[in-house]
mmCIF file with all atom_site columns, C-alpha atoms in Angstrom:
data_model
loop_
_atom_site.group_PDB
_atom_site.id
_atom_site.type_symbol
_atom_site.label_atom_id
_atom_site.label_alt_id
_atom_site.label_comp_id
_atom_site.label_asym_id
_atom_site.label_entity_id
_atom_site.label_seq_id
_atom_site.pdbx_PDB_ins_code
_atom_site.Cartn_x
_atom_site.Cartn_y
_atom_site.Cartn_z
_atom_site.occupancy
_atom_site.B_iso_or_equiv
_atom_site.pdbx_formal_charge
_atom_site.auth_seq_id
_atom_site.auth_comp_id
_atom_site.auth_asym_id
_atom_site.auth_atom_id
_atom_site.pdbx_PDB_model_num
ATOM 1   C CA . MET A 1 1   ? -0.095 -0.275 0.071   1.00 0.00 ? 1   MET A CA 1
ATOM 2   C CA . SER A 1 2   ? 1.604  3.328  -0.873  1.00 0.00 ? 2   SER A CA 1
ATOM 3   C CA . VAL A 1 3   ? 1.116  6.678  1.217   1.00 0.00 ? 3   VAL A CA 1
ATOM 4   C CA . LYS A 1 4   ? -0.506 9.522  -0.366  1.00 0.00 ? 4   LYS A CA 1
ATOM 5   C CA . LEU A 1 5   ? 1.956  12.419 -0.412  1.00 0.00 ? 5   LEU A CA 1
ATOM 6   C CA . ALA A 1 6   ? 1.178  16.072 -0.958  1.00 0.00 ? 6   ALA A CA 1
ATOM 7   C CA . VAL A 1 7   ? 3.820  18.442 -2.026  1.00 0.00 ? 7   VAL A CA 1
ATOM 8   C CA . LEU A 1 8   ? 3.906  22.153 -1.937  1.00 0.00 ? 8   LEU A CA 1
ATOM 9   C CA . ALA A 1 9   ? 6.240  24.067 -4.088  1.00 0.00 ? 9   ALA A CA 1
ATOM 10  C CA . SER A 1 10  ? 6.626  27.672 -4.776  1.00 0.00 ? 10  SER A CA 1
ATOM 11  C CA . GLY A 1 11  ? 9.424  27.282 -7.936  1.00 0.00 ? 11  GLY A CA 1
ATOM 12  C CA . SER A 1 12  ? 10.652 25.071 -10.633 1.00 0.00 ? 12  SER A CA 1
ATOM 13  C CA . GLY A 1 13  ? 9.357  22.038 -8.929  1.00 0.00 ? 13  GLY A CA 1
ATOM 14  C CA . SER A 1 14  ? 12.771 20.069 -9.731  1.00 0.00 ? 14  SER A CA 1
ATOM 15  C CA . ASN A 1 15  ? 12.343 18.273 -6.071  1.00 0.00 ? 15  ASN A CA 1
ATOM 16  C CA . LEU A 1 16  ? 8.788  17.448 -7.282  1.00 0.00 ? 16  LEU A CA 1
ATOM 17  C CA . GLU A 1 17  ? 9.462  15.975 -10.376 1.00 0.00 ? 17  GLU A CA 1
ATOM 18  C CA . ALA A 1 18  ? 12.812 14.047 -8.489  1.00 0.00 ? 18  ALA A CA 1
ATOM 19  C CA . ILE A 1 19  ? 10.259 12.606 -6.209  1.00 0.00 ? 19  ILE A CA 1
ATOM 20  C CA . ALA A 1 20  ? 7.443  11.988 -8.890  1.00 0.00 ? 20  ALA A CA 1
ATOM 21  C CA . GLN A 1 21  ? 10.224 10.011 -10.926 1.00 0.00 ? 21  GLN A CA 1
ATOM 22  C CA . ALA A 1 22  ? 11.020 8.096  -8.108  1.00 0.00 ? 22  ALA A CA 1
ATOM 23  C CA . ILE A 1 23  ? 7.605  6.868  -7.697  1.00 0.00 ? 23  ILE A CA 1
ATOM 24  C CA . ASN A 1 24  ? 7.083  6.159  -11.520 1.00 0.00 ? 24  ASN A CA 1
ATOM 25  C CA . ASP A 1 25  ? 10.948 4.059  -11.449 1.00 0.00 ? 25  ASP A CA 1
ATOM 26  C CA . GLY A 1 26  ? 9.622  2.167  -8.190  1.00 0.00 ? 26  GLY A CA 1
ATOM 27  C CA . LYS A 1 27  ? 11.746 3.274  -5.479  1.00 0.00 ? 27  LYS A CA 1
ATOM 28  C CA . LEU A 1 28  ? 9.453  5.018  -3.479  1.00 0.00 ? 28  LEU A CA 1
ATOM 29  C CA . LEU A 1 29  ? 6.193  3.632  -2.710  1.00 0.00 ? 29  LEU A CA 1
ATOM 30  C CA . ALA A 1 30  ? 3.741  6.684  -2.515  1.00 0.00 ? 30  ALA A CA 1
ATOM 31  C CA . LYS A 1 31  ? 1.398  8.488  -4.858  1.00 0.00 ? 31  LYS A CA 1
ATOM 32  C CA . ILE A 1 32  ? 1.375  12.283 -5.407  1.00 0.00 ? 32  ILE A CA 1
ATOM 33  C CA . ALA A 1 33  ? -2.383 13.135 -4.503  1.00 0.00 ? 33  ALA A CA 1
ATOM 34  C CA . VAL A 1 34  ? -1.700 16.768 -4.894  1.00 0.00 ? 34  VAL A CA 1
ATOM 35  C CA . VAL A 1 35  ? 0.592  19.345 -5.496  1.00 0.00 ? 35  VAL A CA 1
ATOM 36  C CA . ILE A 1 36  ? -0.221 22.842 -3.954  1.00 0.00 ? 36  ILE A CA 1
ATOM 37  C CA . TYR A 1 37  ? 1.728  25.710 -5.700  1.00 0.00 ? 37  TYR A CA 1
ATOM 38  C CA . ASN A 1 38  ? 1.647  29.406 -4.329  1.00 0.00 ? 38  ASN A CA 1
ATOM 39  C CA . GLU A 1 39  ? 3.100  31.273 -7.343  1.00 0.00 ? 39  GLU A CA 1
ATOM 40  C CA . PRO A 1 40  ? 0.936  31.981 -10.106 1.00 0.00 ? 40  PRO A CA 1
ATOM 41  C CA . ASP A 1 41  ? 3.712  31.111 -12.643 1.00 0.00 ? 41  ASP A CA 1
ATOM 42  C CA . ALA A 1 42  ? 5.768  28.425 -10.834 1.00 0.00 ? 42  ALA A CA 1
ATOM 43  C CA . PHE A 1 43  ? 6.873  25.881 -13.240 1.00 0.00 ? 43  PHE A CA 1
ATOM 44  C CA . ALA A 1 44  ? 5.873  22.879 -10.697 1.00 0.00 ? 44  ALA A CA 1
ATOM 45  C CA . ARG A 1 45  ? 2.664  23.387 -12.181 1.00 0.00 ? 45  ARG A CA 1
ATOM 46  C CA . GLN A 1 46  ? 3.642  22.016 -15.330 1.00 0.00 ? 46  GLN A CA 1
ATOM 47  C CA . ARG A 1 47  ? 5.952  19.518 -13.882 1.00 0.00 ? 47  ARG A CA 1
ATOM 48  C CA . ALA A 1 48  ? 2.902  18.116 -12.064 1.00 0.00 ? 48  ALA A CA 1
ATOM 49  C CA . GLU A 1 49  ? 0.824  18.198 -15.080 1.00 0.00 ? 49  GLU A CA 1
ATOM 50  C CA . LYS A 1 50  ? 3.512  16.110 -16.773 1.00 0.00 ? 50  LYS A CA 1
ATOM 51  C CA . PHE A 1 51  ? 2.822  13.252 -14.385 1.00 0.00 ? 51  PHE A CA 1
ATOM 52  C CA . GLY A 1 52  ? -0.977 13.495 -14.420 1.00 0.00 ? 52  GLY A CA 1
ATOM 53  C CA . ILE A 1 53  ? -1.320 14.769 -10.841 1.00 0.00 ? 53  ILE A CA 1
ATOM 54  C CA . PRO A 1 54  ? -3.876 17.721 -9.806  1.00 0.00 ? 54  PRO A CA 1
ATOM 55  C CA . ALA A 1 55  ? -2.031 21.073 -9.106  1.00 0.00 ? 55  ALA A CA 1
ATOM 56  C CA . ILE A 1 56  ? -3.710 23.708 -7.115  1.00 0.00 ? 56  ILE A CA 1
ATOM 57  C CA . LEU A 1 57  ? -2.896 27.395 -6.993  1.00 0.00 ? 57  LEU A CA 1
ATOM 58  C CA . VAL A 1 58  ? -3.134 29.047 -3.031  1.00 0.00 ? 58  VAL A CA 1
ATOM 59  C CA . ASN A 1 59  ? -1.544 32.202 -3.973  1.00 0.00 ? 59  ASN A CA 1
ATOM 60  C CA . HIS A 1 60  ? -0.639 33.557 -0.566  1.00 0.00 ? 60  HIS A CA 1
ATOM 61  C CA . ARG A 1 61  ? -1.148 37.118 -1.880  1.00 0.00 ? 61  ARG A CA 1
ATOM 62  C CA . ASP A 1 62  ? -5.110 36.208 -1.471  1.00 0.00 ? 62  ASP A CA 1
ATOM 63  C CA . TYR A 1 63  ? -4.543 35.874 2.170   1.00 0.00 ? 63  TYR A CA 1
ATOM 64  C CA . LYS A 1 64  ? -4.133 38.617 4.723   1.00 0.00 ? 64  LYS A CA 1
ATOM 65  C CA . TYR A 1 65  ? -2.537 36.346 7.214   1.00 0.00 ? 65  TYR A CA 1
ATOM 66  C CA . ARG A 1 66  ? -0.369 33.530 7.423   1.00 0.00 ? 66  ARG A CA 1
ATOM 67  C CA . LYS A 1 67  ? -2.848 31.314 9.349   1.00 0.00 ? 67  LYS A CA 1
ATOM 68  C CA . ALA A 1 68  ? -5.667 31.755 6.813   1.00 0.00 ? 68  ALA A CA 1
ATOM 69  C CA . LEU A 1 69  ? -3.393 30.253 3.983   1.00 0.00 ? 69  LEU A CA 1
ATOM 70  C CA . ASP A 1 70  ? -2.730 27.347 6.127   1.00 0.00 ? 70  ASP A CA 1
ATOM 71  C CA . LEU A 1 71  ? -5.993 26.996 6.866   1.00 0.00 ? 71  LEU A CA 1
ATOM 72  C CA . ALA A 1 72  ? -6.940 26.762 3.197   1.00 0.00 ? 72  ALA A CA 1
ATOM 73  C CA . ILE A 1 73  ? -4.067 24.420 2.393   1.00 0.00 ? 73  ILE A CA 1
ATOM 74  C CA . ILE A 1 74  ? -5.088 22.186 5.174   1.00 0.00 ? 74  ILE A CA 1
ATOM 75  C CA . ASP A 1 75  ? -8.426 21.920 3.836   1.00 0.00 ? 75  ASP A CA 1
ATOM 76  C CA . ILE A 1 76  ? -6.785 21.097 0.381   1.00 0.00 ? 76  ILE A CA 1
ATOM 77  C CA . LEU A 1 77  ? -4.630 18.039 1.888   1.00 0.00 ? 77  LEU A CA 1
ATOM 78  C CA . GLN A 1 78  ? -7.624 16.822 3.736   1.00 0.00 ? 78  GLN A CA 1
ATOM 79  C CA . GLN A 1 79  ? -9.857 16.974 0.781   1.00 0.00 ? 79  GLN A CA 1
ATOM 80  C CA . TYR A 1 80  ? -7.295 14.525 -0.950  1.00 0.00 ? 80  TYR A CA 1
ATOM 81  C CA . ASP A 1 81  ? -6.718 12.282 2.213   1.00 0.00 ? 81  ASP A CA 1
ATOM 82  C CA . VAL A 1 82  ? -3.179 13.181 2.526   1.00 0.00 ? 82  VAL A CA 1
ATOM 83  C CA . GLU A 1 83  ? -0.954 11.319 4.924   1.00 0.00 ? 83  GLU A CA 1
ATOM 84  C CA . LEU A 1 84  ? 2.578  13.052 4.585   1.00 0.00 ? 84  LEU A CA 1
ATOM 85  C CA . VAL A 1 85  ? 3.303  16.559 3.374   1.00 0.00 ? 85  VAL A CA 1
ATOM 86  C CA . ILE A 1 86  ? 6.647  17.301 1.407   1.00 0.00 ? 86  ILE A CA 1
ATOM 87  C CA . MET A 1 87  ? 7.544  20.743 0.932   1.00 0.00 ? 87  MET A CA 1
ATOM 88  C CA . ALA A 1 88  ? 9.754  21.153 -1.899  1.00 0.00 ? 88  ALA A CA 1
ATOM 89  C CA . GLY A 1 89  ? 10.843 24.589 -2.351  1.00 0.00 ? 89  GLY A CA 1
ATOM 90  C CA . TRP A 1 90  ? 7.993  25.938 -0.371  1.00 0.00 ? 90  TRP A CA 1
ATOM 91  C CA . MET A 1 91  ? 8.915  29.424 0.301   1.00 0.00 ? 91  MET A CA 1
ATOM 92  C CA . ARG A 1 92  ? 6.355  30.307 2.681   1.00 0.00 ? 92  ARG A CA 1
ATOM 93  C CA . ILE A 1 93  ? 6.956  30.056 6.702   1.00 0.00 ? 93  ILE A CA 1
ATOM 94  C CA . VAL A 1 94  ? 4.186  27.844 8.170   1.00 0.00 ? 94  VAL A CA 1
ATOM 95  C CA . THR A 1 95  ? 1.840  28.570 11.231  1.00 0.00 ? 95  THR A CA 1
ATOM 96  C CA . GLN A 1 96  ? 0.995  26.256 14.169  1.00 0.00 ? 96  GLN A CA 1
ATOM 97  C CA . GLU A 1 97  ? -2.091 25.362 12.525  1.00 0.00 ? 97  GLU A CA 1
ATOM 98  C CA . LEU A 1 98  ? -0.689 23.360 9.640   1.00 0.00 ? 98  LEU A CA 1
ATOM 99  C CA . ILE A 1 99  ? 2.106  21.490 12.015  1.00 0.00 ? 99  ILE A CA 1
ATOM 100 C CA . ASP A 1 100 ? -0.817 19.977 14.380  1.00 0.00 ? 100 ASP A CA 1
ATOM 101 C CA . ALA A 1 101 ? -2.580 19.088 11.400  1.00 0.00 ? 101 ALA A CA 1
ATOM 102 C CA . PHE A 1 102 ? 0.105  16.979 10.103  1.00 0.00 ? 102 PHE A CA 1
ATOM 103 C CA . PRO A 1 103 ? 2.026  16.490 13.166  1.00 0.00 ? 103 PRO A CA 1
ATOM 104 C CA . GLU A 1 104 ? 5.229  15.094 12.834  1.00 0.00 ? 104 GLU A CA 1
ATOM 105 C CA . ARG A 1 105 ? 4.198  14.391 9.049   1.00 0.00 ? 105 ARG A CA 1
ATOM 106 C CA . ILE A 1 106 ? 5.307  17.307 7.360   1.00 0.00 ? 106 ILE A CA 1
ATOM 107 C CA . LEU A 1 107 ? 9.322  17.035 5.616   1.00 0.00 ? 107 LEU A CA 1
ATOM 108 C CA . ASN A 1 108 ? 11.308 19.679 3.986   1.00 0.00 ? 108 ASN A CA 1
ATOM 109 C CA . ILE A 1 109 ? 14.538 20.032 2.169   1.00 0.00 ? 109 ILE A CA 1
ATOM 110 C CA . HIS A 1 110 ? 17.029 23.006 2.834   1.00 0.00 ? 110 HIS A CA 1
ATOM 111 C CA . PRO A 1 111 ? 19.999 23.736 1.055   1.00 0.00 ? 111 PRO A CA 1
ATOM 112 C CA . SER A 1 112 ? 22.405 23.349 3.476   1.00 0.00 ? 112 SER A CA 1
ATOM 113 C CA . LEU A 1 113 ? 24.062 21.131 6.111   1.00 0.00 ? 113 LEU A CA 1
ATOM 114 C CA . LEU A 1 114 ? 21.653 22.506 9.096   1.00 0.00 ? 114 LEU A CA 1
ATOM 115 C CA . PRO A 1 115 ? 21.864 23.801 11.916  1.00 0.00 ? 115 PRO A CA 1
ATOM 116 C CA . SER A 1 116 ? 24.081 25.931 9.524   1.00 0.00 ? 116 SER A CA 1
ATOM 117 C CA . PHE A 1 117 ? 22.783 28.667 7.158   1.00 0.00 ? 117 PHE A CA 1
ATOM 118 C CA . LYS A 1 118 ? 19.328 28.683 7.983   1.00 0.00 ? 118 LYS A CA 1
ATOM 119 C CA . GLY A 1 119 ? 16.407 30.474 6.272   1.00 0.00 ? 119 GLY A CA 1
ATOM 120 C CA . ILE A 1 120 ? 16.760 32.045 2.593   1.00 0.00 ? 120 ILE A CA 1
ATOM 121 C CA . HIS A 1 121 ? 19.637 32.211 0.596   1.00 0.00 ? 121 HIS A CA 1
ATOM 122 C CA . ALA A 1 122 ? 21.446 29.265 2.475   1.00 0.00 ? 122 ALA A CA 1
ATOM 123 C CA . ILE A 1 123 ? 23.903 28.333 -0.533  1.00 0.00 ? 123 ILE A CA 1
ATOM 124 C CA . GLU A 1 124 ? 24.632 32.255 -0.840  1.00 0.00 ? 124 GLU A CA 1
ATOM 125 C CA . GLN A 1 125 ? 25.730 32.396 2.749   1.00 0.00 ? 125 GLN A CA 1
ATOM 126 C CA . ALA A 1 126 ? 27.454 29.234 2.731   1.00 0.00 ? 126 ALA A CA 1
ATOM 127 C CA . PHE A 1 127 ? 29.585 30.511 -0.391  1.00 0.00 ? 127 PHE A CA 1
ATOM 128 C CA . ASN A 1 128 ? 30.069 33.481 0.695   1.00 0.00 ? 128 ASN A CA 1
ATOM 129 C CA . TYR A 1 129 ? 31.114 32.386 4.164   1.00 0.00 ? 129 TYR A CA 1
ATOM 130 C CA . GLY A 1 130 ? 33.943 30.303 2.642   1.00 0.00 ? 130 GLY A CA 1
ATOM 131 C CA . VAL A 1 131 ? 32.979 27.160 3.881   1.00 0.00 ? 131 VAL A CA 1
ATOM 132 C CA . LYS A 1 132 ? 34.884 24.057 2.424   1.00 0.00 ? 132 LYS A CA 1
ATOM 133 C CA . ILE A 1 133 ? 31.790 22.109 2.898   1.00 0.00 ? 133 ILE A CA 1
ATOM 134 C CA . THR A 1 134 ? 28.320 22.330 2.605   1.00 0.00 ? 134 THR A CA 1
ATOM 135 C CA . GLY A 1 135 ? 25.177 20.183 1.452   1.00 0.00 ? 135 GLY A CA 1
ATOM 136 C CA . CYS A 1 136 ? 21.739 19.521 2.122   1.00 0.00 ? 136 CYS A CA 1
ATOM 137 C CA . THR A 1 137 ? 19.332 18.178 4.411   1.00 0.00 ? 137 THR A CA 1
ATOM 138 C CA . VAL A 1 138 ? 15.954 16.702 4.605   1.00 0.00 ? 138 VAL A CA 1
ATOM 139 C CA . HIS A 1 139 ? 14.141 17.504 8.273   1.00 0.00 ? 139 HIS A CA 1
ATOM 140 C CA . LEU A 1 140 ? 10.970 17.477 9.722   1.00 0.00 ? 140 LEU A CA 1
ATOM 141 C CA . LEU A 1 141 ? 9.203  20.547 9.639   1.00 0.00 ? 141 LEU A CA 1
ATOM 142 C CA . SER A 1 142 ? 9.056  22.919 12.947  1.00 0.00 ? 142 SER A CA 1
ATOM 143 C CA . LEU A 1 143 ? 7.885  25.883 13.969  1.00 0.00 ? 143 LEU A CA 1
ATOM 144 C CA . GLU A 1 144 ? 11.111 27.204 13.795  1.00 0.00 ? 144 GLU A CA 1
ATOM 145 C CA . VAL A 1 145 ? 12.587 27.790 10.337  1.00 0.00 ? 145 VAL A CA 1
ATOM 146 C CA . ASP A 1 146 ? 15.115 24.858 9.462   1.00 0.00 ? 146 ASP A CA 1
ATOM 147 C CA . SER A 1 147 ? 14.957 23.411 12.465  1.00 0.00 ? 147 SER A CA 1
ATOM 148 C CA . GLY A 1 148 ? 13.352 20.115 13.100  1.00 0.00 ? 148 GLY A CA 1
ATOM 149 C CA . LYS A 1 149 ? 14.636 16.859 13.379  1.00 0.00 ? 149 LYS A CA 1
ATOM 150 C CA . ILE A 1 150 ? 17.236 15.832 10.819  1.00 0.00 ? 150 ILE A CA 1
ATOM 151 C CA . LEU A 1 151 ? 16.513 12.765 8.795   1.00 0.00 ? 151 LEU A CA 1
ATOM 152 C CA . LYS A 1 152 ? 19.234 12.819 6.188   1.00 0.00 ? 152 LYS A CA 1
ATOM 153 C CA . GLN A 1 153 ? 21.893 14.703 4.871   1.00 0.00 ? 153 GLN A CA 1
ATOM 154 C CA . LYS A 1 154 ? 24.445 14.643 2.021   1.00 0.00 ? 154 LYS A CA 1
ATOM 155 C CA . ALA A 1 155 ? 27.570 16.489 1.901   1.00 0.00 ? 155 ALA A CA 1
ATOM 156 C CA . VAL A 1 156 ? 28.901 18.528 -0.923  1.00 0.00 ? 156 VAL A CA 1
ATOM 157 C CA . PRO A 1 157 ? 32.242 20.119 -1.311  1.00 0.00 ? 157 PRO A CA 1
ATOM 158 C CA . VAL A 1 158 ? 32.694 23.489 -2.286  1.00 0.00 ? 158 VAL A CA 1
ATOM 159 C CA . LEU A 1 159 ? 35.652 23.381 -5.055  1.00 0.00 ? 159 LEU A CA 1
ATOM 160 C CA . PRO A 1 160 ? 38.395 26.351 -5.137  1.00 0.00 ? 160 PRO A CA 1
ATOM 161 C CA . GLU A 1 161 ? 37.171 26.976 -8.907  1.00 0.00 ? 161 GLU A CA 1
ATOM 162 C CA . ASP A 1 162 ? 33.432 27.296 -8.017  1.00 0.00 ? 162 ASP A CA 1
ATOM 163 C CA . SER A 1 163 ? 30.841 29.876 -8.906  1.00 0.00 ? 163 SER A CA 1
ATOM 164 C CA . LEU A 1 164 ? 27.826 30.248 -6.843  1.00 0.00 ? 164 LEU A CA 1
ATOM 165 C CA . ALA A 1 165 ? 25.897 28.572 -9.858  1.00 0.00 ? 165 ALA A CA 1
ATOM 166 C CA . ASP A 1 166 ? 28.445 25.470 -9.953  1.00 0.00 ? 166 ASP A CA 1
ATOM 167 C CA . LEU A 1 167 ? 27.324 25.056 -5.764  1.00 0.00 ? 167 LEU A CA 1
ATOM 168 C CA . GLN A 1 168 ? 23.969 25.303 -6.498  1.00 0.00 ? 168 GLN A CA 1
ATOM 169 C CA . LYS A 1 169 ? 23.695 22.957 -9.575  1.00 0.00 ? 169 LYS A CA 1
ATOM 170 C CA . ARG A 1 170 ? 25.533 20.350 -7.459  1.00 0.00 ? 170 ARG A CA 1
ATOM 171 C CA . ILE A 1 171 ? 23.638 20.779 -4.100  1.00 0.00 ? 171 ILE A CA 1
ATOM 172 C CA . GLN A 1 172 ? 20.548 20.475 -6.281  1.00 0.00 ? 172 GLN A CA 1
ATOM 173 C CA . PHE A 1 173 ? 21.701 17.544 -7.708  1.00 0.00 ? 173 PHE A CA 1
ATOM 174 C CA . GLN A 1 174 ? 21.954 15.914 -4.548  1.00 0.00 ? 174 GLN A CA 1
ATOM 175 C CA . GLU A 1 175 ? 18.799 16.939 -3.289  1.00 0.00 ? 175 GLU A CA 1
ATOM 176 C CA . HIS A 1 176 ? 17.258 15.082 -5.968  1.00 0.00 ? 176 HIS A CA 1
ATOM 177 C CA . ILE A 1 177 ? 19.203 11.942 -4.650  1.00 0.00 ? 177 ILE A CA 1
ATOM 178 C CA . ILE A 1 178 ? 18.426 12.264 -0.937  1.00 0.00 ? 178 ILE A CA 1
ATOM 179 C CA . TYR A 1 179 ? 14.631 13.787 -0.688  1.00 0.00 ? 179 TYR A CA 1
ATOM 180 C CA . PRO A 1 180 ? 13.197 10.857 -2.461  1.00 0.00 ? 180 PRO A CA 1
ATOM 181 C CA . GLU A 1 181 ? 15.323 8.226  -0.178  1.00 0.00 ? 181 GLU A CA 1
ATOM 182 C CA . ALA A 1 182 ? 14.592 10.154 2.762   1.00 0.00 ? 182 ALA A CA 1
ATOM 183 C CA . ILE A 1 183 ? 10.953 10.161 2.203   1.00 0.00 ? 183 ILE A CA 1
ATOM 184 C CA . ALA A 1 184 ? 11.194 6.311  1.183   1.00 0.00 ? 184 ALA A CA 1
ATOM 185 C CA . GLU A 1 185 ? 13.262 5.945  4.727   1.00 0.00 ? 185 GLU A CA 1
ATOM 186 C CA . TYR A 1 186 ? 10.401 8.000  6.478   1.00 0.00 ? 186 TYR A CA 1
ATOM 187 C CA . ILE A 1 187 ? 7.894  6.010  4.985   1.00 0.00 ? 187 ILE A CA 1
ATOM 188 C CA . ASN A 1 188 ? 8.984  2.465  6.311   1.00 0.00 ? 188 ASN A CA 1
ATOM 189 C CA . ASN A 1 189 ? 9.217  3.582  9.681   1.00 0.00 ? 189 ASN A CA 1
ATOM 190 C CA . PHE A 1 190 ? 5.801  5.494  9.159   1.00 0.00 ? 190 PHE A CA 1
#
């Protein structure tokens, strides 16, 4: 039996595609029931359509408060009987309401080796700081940004010749590997 996932995305949806491909390849026993995106021009919608997944726009600009946005999202997640929520480039801070609706059932990916370089522009932060190793982390979502229990990490060396764009590409490549793996491991212990 496969677990019903929802993917929340704000941008290109490359992690969404990696997860959907892992499901199609039989590496992840799950089904993406719905994709929720908050930016009208997010390419995640086209990626969802490519895989035949319903995609619903919930534009955060239509909500005066974060709580109202999250309540609208919870309503959709419940309509689709979602069991596990996957944040894949969801660029919104969530409220306690969403966390309480899916306790210990919201996963997020972050482009750094947490607890270092939390928040936005994490790769740029690490690059500018001059670290020699950075990477990506899959973690459980918590109210404090990028602070939930770490589930899986992958280190990525910063090479002397790296540009910021080079480093971003290598980290994203590793995200596409570890996120489906982390979801599969989490589901196995579900």
